[in-house]
Each structure stands twice: as C-alpha cells, then as structure tokens.
mmCIF file of C-alpha atoms in Angstrom:
data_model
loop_
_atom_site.group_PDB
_atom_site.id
_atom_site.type_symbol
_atom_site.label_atom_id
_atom_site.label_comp_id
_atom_site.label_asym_id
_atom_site.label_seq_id
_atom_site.Cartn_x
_atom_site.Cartn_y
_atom_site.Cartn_z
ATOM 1 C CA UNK A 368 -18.831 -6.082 23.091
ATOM 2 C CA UNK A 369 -20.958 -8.339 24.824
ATOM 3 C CA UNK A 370 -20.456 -9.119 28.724
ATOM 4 C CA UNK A 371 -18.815 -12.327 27.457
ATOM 5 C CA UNK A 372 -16.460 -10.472 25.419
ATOM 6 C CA UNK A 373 -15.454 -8.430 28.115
ATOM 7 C CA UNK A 374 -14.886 -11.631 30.757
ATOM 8 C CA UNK A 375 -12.953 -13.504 27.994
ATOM 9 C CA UNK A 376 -10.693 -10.509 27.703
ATOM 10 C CA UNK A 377 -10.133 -10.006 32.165
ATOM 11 C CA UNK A 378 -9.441 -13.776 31.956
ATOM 12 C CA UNK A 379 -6.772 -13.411 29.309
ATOM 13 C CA UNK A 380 -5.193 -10.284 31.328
ATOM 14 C CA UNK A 381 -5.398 -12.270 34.554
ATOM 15 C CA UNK A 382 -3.326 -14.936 33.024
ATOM 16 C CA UNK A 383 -0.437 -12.299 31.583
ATOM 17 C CA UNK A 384 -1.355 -13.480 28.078
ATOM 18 C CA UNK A 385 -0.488 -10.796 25.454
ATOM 19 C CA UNK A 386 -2.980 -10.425 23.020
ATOM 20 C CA UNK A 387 -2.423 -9.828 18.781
ATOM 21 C CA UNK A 388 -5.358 -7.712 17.856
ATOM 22 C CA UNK A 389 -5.414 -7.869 14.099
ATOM 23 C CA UNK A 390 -7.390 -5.431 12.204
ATOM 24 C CA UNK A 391 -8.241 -5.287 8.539
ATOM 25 C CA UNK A 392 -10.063 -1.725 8.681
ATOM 26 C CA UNK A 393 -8.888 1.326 10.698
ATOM 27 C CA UNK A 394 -12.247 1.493 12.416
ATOM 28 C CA UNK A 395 -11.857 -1.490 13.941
ATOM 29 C CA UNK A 396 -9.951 0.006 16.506
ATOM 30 C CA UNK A 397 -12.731 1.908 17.968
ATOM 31 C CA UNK A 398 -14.302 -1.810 18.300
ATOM 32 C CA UNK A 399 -11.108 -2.626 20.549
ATOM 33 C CA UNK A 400 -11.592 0.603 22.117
ATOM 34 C CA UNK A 401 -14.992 -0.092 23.558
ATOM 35 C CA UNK A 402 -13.938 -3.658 24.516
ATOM 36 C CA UNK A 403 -11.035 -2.390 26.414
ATOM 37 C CA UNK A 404 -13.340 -0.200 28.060
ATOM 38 C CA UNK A 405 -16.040 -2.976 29.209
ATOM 39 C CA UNK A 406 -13.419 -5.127 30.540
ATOM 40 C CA UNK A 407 -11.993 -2.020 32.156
ATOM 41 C CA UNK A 408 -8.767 -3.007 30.747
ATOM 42 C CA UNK A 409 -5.584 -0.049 30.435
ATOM 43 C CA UNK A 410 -5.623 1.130 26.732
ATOM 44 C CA UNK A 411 -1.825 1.299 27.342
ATOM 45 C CA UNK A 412 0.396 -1.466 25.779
ATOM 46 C CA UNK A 413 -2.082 -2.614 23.424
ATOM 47 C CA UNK A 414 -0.310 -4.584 20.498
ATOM 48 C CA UNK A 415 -1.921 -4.162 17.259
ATOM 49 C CA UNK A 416 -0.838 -5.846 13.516
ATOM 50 C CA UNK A 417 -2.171 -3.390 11.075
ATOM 51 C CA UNK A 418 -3.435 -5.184 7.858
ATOM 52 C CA UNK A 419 -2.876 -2.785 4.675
ATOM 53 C CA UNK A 420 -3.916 -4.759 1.344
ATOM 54 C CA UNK A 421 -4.539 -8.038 0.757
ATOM 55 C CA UNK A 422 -3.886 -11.170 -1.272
ATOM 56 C CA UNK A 423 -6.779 -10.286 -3.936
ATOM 57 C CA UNK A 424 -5.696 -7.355 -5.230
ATOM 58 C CA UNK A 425 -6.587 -4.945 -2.348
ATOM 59 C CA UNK A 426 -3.750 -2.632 -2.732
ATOM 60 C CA UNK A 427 -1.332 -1.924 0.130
ATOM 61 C CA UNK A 428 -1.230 2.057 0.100
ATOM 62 C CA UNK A 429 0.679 3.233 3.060
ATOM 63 C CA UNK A 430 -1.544 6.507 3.638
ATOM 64 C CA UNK A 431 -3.763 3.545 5.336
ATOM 65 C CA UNK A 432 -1.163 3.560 7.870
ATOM 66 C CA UNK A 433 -1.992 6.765 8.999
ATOM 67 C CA UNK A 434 -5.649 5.820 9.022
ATOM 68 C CA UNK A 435 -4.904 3.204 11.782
ATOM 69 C CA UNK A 436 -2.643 5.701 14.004
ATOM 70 C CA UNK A 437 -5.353 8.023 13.594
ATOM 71 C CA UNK A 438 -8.314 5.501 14.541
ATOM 72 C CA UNK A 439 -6.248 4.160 17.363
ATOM 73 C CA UNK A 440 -5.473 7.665 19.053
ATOM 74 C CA UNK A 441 -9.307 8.193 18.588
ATOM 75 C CA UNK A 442 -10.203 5.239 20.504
ATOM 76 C CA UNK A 443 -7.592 5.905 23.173
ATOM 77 C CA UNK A 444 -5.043 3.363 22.506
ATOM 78 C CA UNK A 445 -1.625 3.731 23.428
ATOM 79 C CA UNK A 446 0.176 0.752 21.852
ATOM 80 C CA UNK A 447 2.474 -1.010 20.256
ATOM 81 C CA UNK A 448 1.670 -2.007 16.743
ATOM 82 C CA UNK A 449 3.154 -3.485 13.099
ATOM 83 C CA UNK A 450 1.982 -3.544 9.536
ATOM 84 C CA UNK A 451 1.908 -6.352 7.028
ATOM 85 C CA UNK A 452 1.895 -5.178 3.506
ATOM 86 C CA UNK A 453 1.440 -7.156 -0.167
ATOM 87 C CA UNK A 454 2.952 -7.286 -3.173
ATOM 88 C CA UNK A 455 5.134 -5.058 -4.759
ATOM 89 C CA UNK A 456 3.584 -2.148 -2.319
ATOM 90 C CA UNK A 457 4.942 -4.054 0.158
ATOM 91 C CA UNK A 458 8.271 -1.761 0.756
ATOM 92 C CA UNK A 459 6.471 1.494 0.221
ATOM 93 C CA UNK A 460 4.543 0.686 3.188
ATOM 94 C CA UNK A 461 7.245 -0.688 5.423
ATOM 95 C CA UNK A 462 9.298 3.029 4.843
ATOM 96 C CA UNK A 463 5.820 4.264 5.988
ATOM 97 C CA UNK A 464 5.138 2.244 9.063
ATOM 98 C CA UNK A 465 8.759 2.236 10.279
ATOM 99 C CA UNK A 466 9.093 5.898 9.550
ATOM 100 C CA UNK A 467 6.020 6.570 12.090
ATOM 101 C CA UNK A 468 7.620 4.309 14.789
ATOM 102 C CA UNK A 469 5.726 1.207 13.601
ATOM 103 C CA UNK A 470 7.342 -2.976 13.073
ATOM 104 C CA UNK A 471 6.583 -4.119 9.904
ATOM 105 C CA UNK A 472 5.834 -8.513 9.425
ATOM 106 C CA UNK A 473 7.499 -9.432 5.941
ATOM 107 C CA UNK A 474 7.668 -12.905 3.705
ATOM 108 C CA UNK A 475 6.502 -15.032 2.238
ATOM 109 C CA UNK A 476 3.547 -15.624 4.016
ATOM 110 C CA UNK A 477 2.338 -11.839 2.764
ATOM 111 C CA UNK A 478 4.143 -11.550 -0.199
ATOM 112 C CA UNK A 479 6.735 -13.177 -2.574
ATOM 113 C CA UNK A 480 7.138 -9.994 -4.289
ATOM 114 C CA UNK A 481 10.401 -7.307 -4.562
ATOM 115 C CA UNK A 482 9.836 -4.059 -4.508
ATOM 116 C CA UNK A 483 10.662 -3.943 -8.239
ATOM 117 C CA UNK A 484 8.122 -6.581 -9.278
ATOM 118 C CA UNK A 485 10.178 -9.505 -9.326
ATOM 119 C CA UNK A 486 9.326 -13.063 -7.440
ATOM 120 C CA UNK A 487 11.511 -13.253 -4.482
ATOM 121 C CA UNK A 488 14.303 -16.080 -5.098
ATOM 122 C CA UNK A 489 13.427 -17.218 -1.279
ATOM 123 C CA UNK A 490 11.418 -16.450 1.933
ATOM 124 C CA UNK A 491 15.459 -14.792 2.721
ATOM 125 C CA UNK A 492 15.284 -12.454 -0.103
ATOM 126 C CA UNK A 493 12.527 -11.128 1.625
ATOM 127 C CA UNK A 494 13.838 -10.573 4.724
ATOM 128 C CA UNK A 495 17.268 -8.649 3.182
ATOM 129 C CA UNK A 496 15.308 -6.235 1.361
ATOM 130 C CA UNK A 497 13.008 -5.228 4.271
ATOM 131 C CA UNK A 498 16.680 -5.309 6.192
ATOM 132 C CA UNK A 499 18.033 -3.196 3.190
ATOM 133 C CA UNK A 500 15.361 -0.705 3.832
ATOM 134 C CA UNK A 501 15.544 -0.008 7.545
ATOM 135 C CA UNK A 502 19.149 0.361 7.598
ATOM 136 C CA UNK A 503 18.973 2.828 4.715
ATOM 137 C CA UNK A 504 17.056 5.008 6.856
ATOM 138 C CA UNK A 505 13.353 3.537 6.875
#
C-alpha cells in the first residue's frame, strides 16, 4: 500500500466511516493486512464480504470459506465478515458461512437460483429459502 493508501484509509477512520472490504481471492486479505498496518489502523472490527463464485461459471464451493477465515487470521484480522454465493451452490455455502459464525448477502443480485436448480419465482423466494436454512439450524 502506497503512503496514499494508507492516508485515504486514517481519513476514512477519522470520519467514523465503516469500510466494506470486498475480496474475490482469500489472499487478498493479507493485502488488507499490510494496509491496516501502514495506516496503523486496529485489525479489530474489520468488516469483510467474502466473494465465493461468480456470475461466469466460477463455482461457489464453500471449502473457499475456510480459505478466507484462514487468510484473514494469517493477516491478523479480527472481524466481522459475510459471504455472497451463486447459483444453485448458493445454499451449500450459506450452511457453511453461517455455520462458522459468518452473514451470508442473498438475491437476486447474486443469484436467481434455488437450491434445487429452479429460477426463483421472486427476489422473496430468495430471501425465504436462505430464512428456511438458518432457522433449520444453518
């Protein structure tokens, strides 16, 4: 991170804005690490959105998960932190991440698709099956 970085990020914590750091690759979180460091920021209350998949086929496996935690304990990280999934992996991974103490992000805007492979009626169907899943024990 250059000095820049590092200002940008003291100005943000100076003005009680709450950053969403939003990382597509577990290793990324060593990146946040060392910026965190050179704006000799706390590492505690960090809040991260955990990207596992993606729109073009990527698939959402929720071992990934456990990629992040690891990566963001290695880094020094003590945060708070959710998962968006795709497709019909989708609920796999939200059992995962919710299982491990994680939040989960869920519709349309990551995936139209049930669990069982069918098209979500609405955005609403969406949010009752992720619903359906956390109260049946994650």
């Amino acid at each position: 991170p250059s000095a820049k970085d590092a200002d940008f990020y003291g100005w943000l914590a100076a003005e009680g804005i709450r950053t969403q750091h939003i990382c597509y690759r577990p290793e990324q979180l060593h990146l946040l690490g060392a910026l965190l460091d050179a704006a000799a920021l706390p590492k505690h209350g960090v809040w991260c959105l955990f990207v596992i998949g993606h729109y073009t086929g990527a698939v959402s496996q929720p071992a990934l998960i456990d990629e992040f935690l690891s990566e963001m304990r290695g880094a020094g990280i003590d945060g708070d932190w959710a998962i968006c999934a795709f497709r019909e992996e989708e609920a796999a991974c939200i059992r995962h991440a919710v299982g491990r103490g994680g939040k989960v992000r869920v519709g349309f805007e990551n995936s139209m698709v049930m669990a069982d492979g069918s098209i979500a009626a609405d955005n609403a169907a969406r949010v009752r099956e992720a619903a359906a899943i956390l109260a049946a024990g994650g």
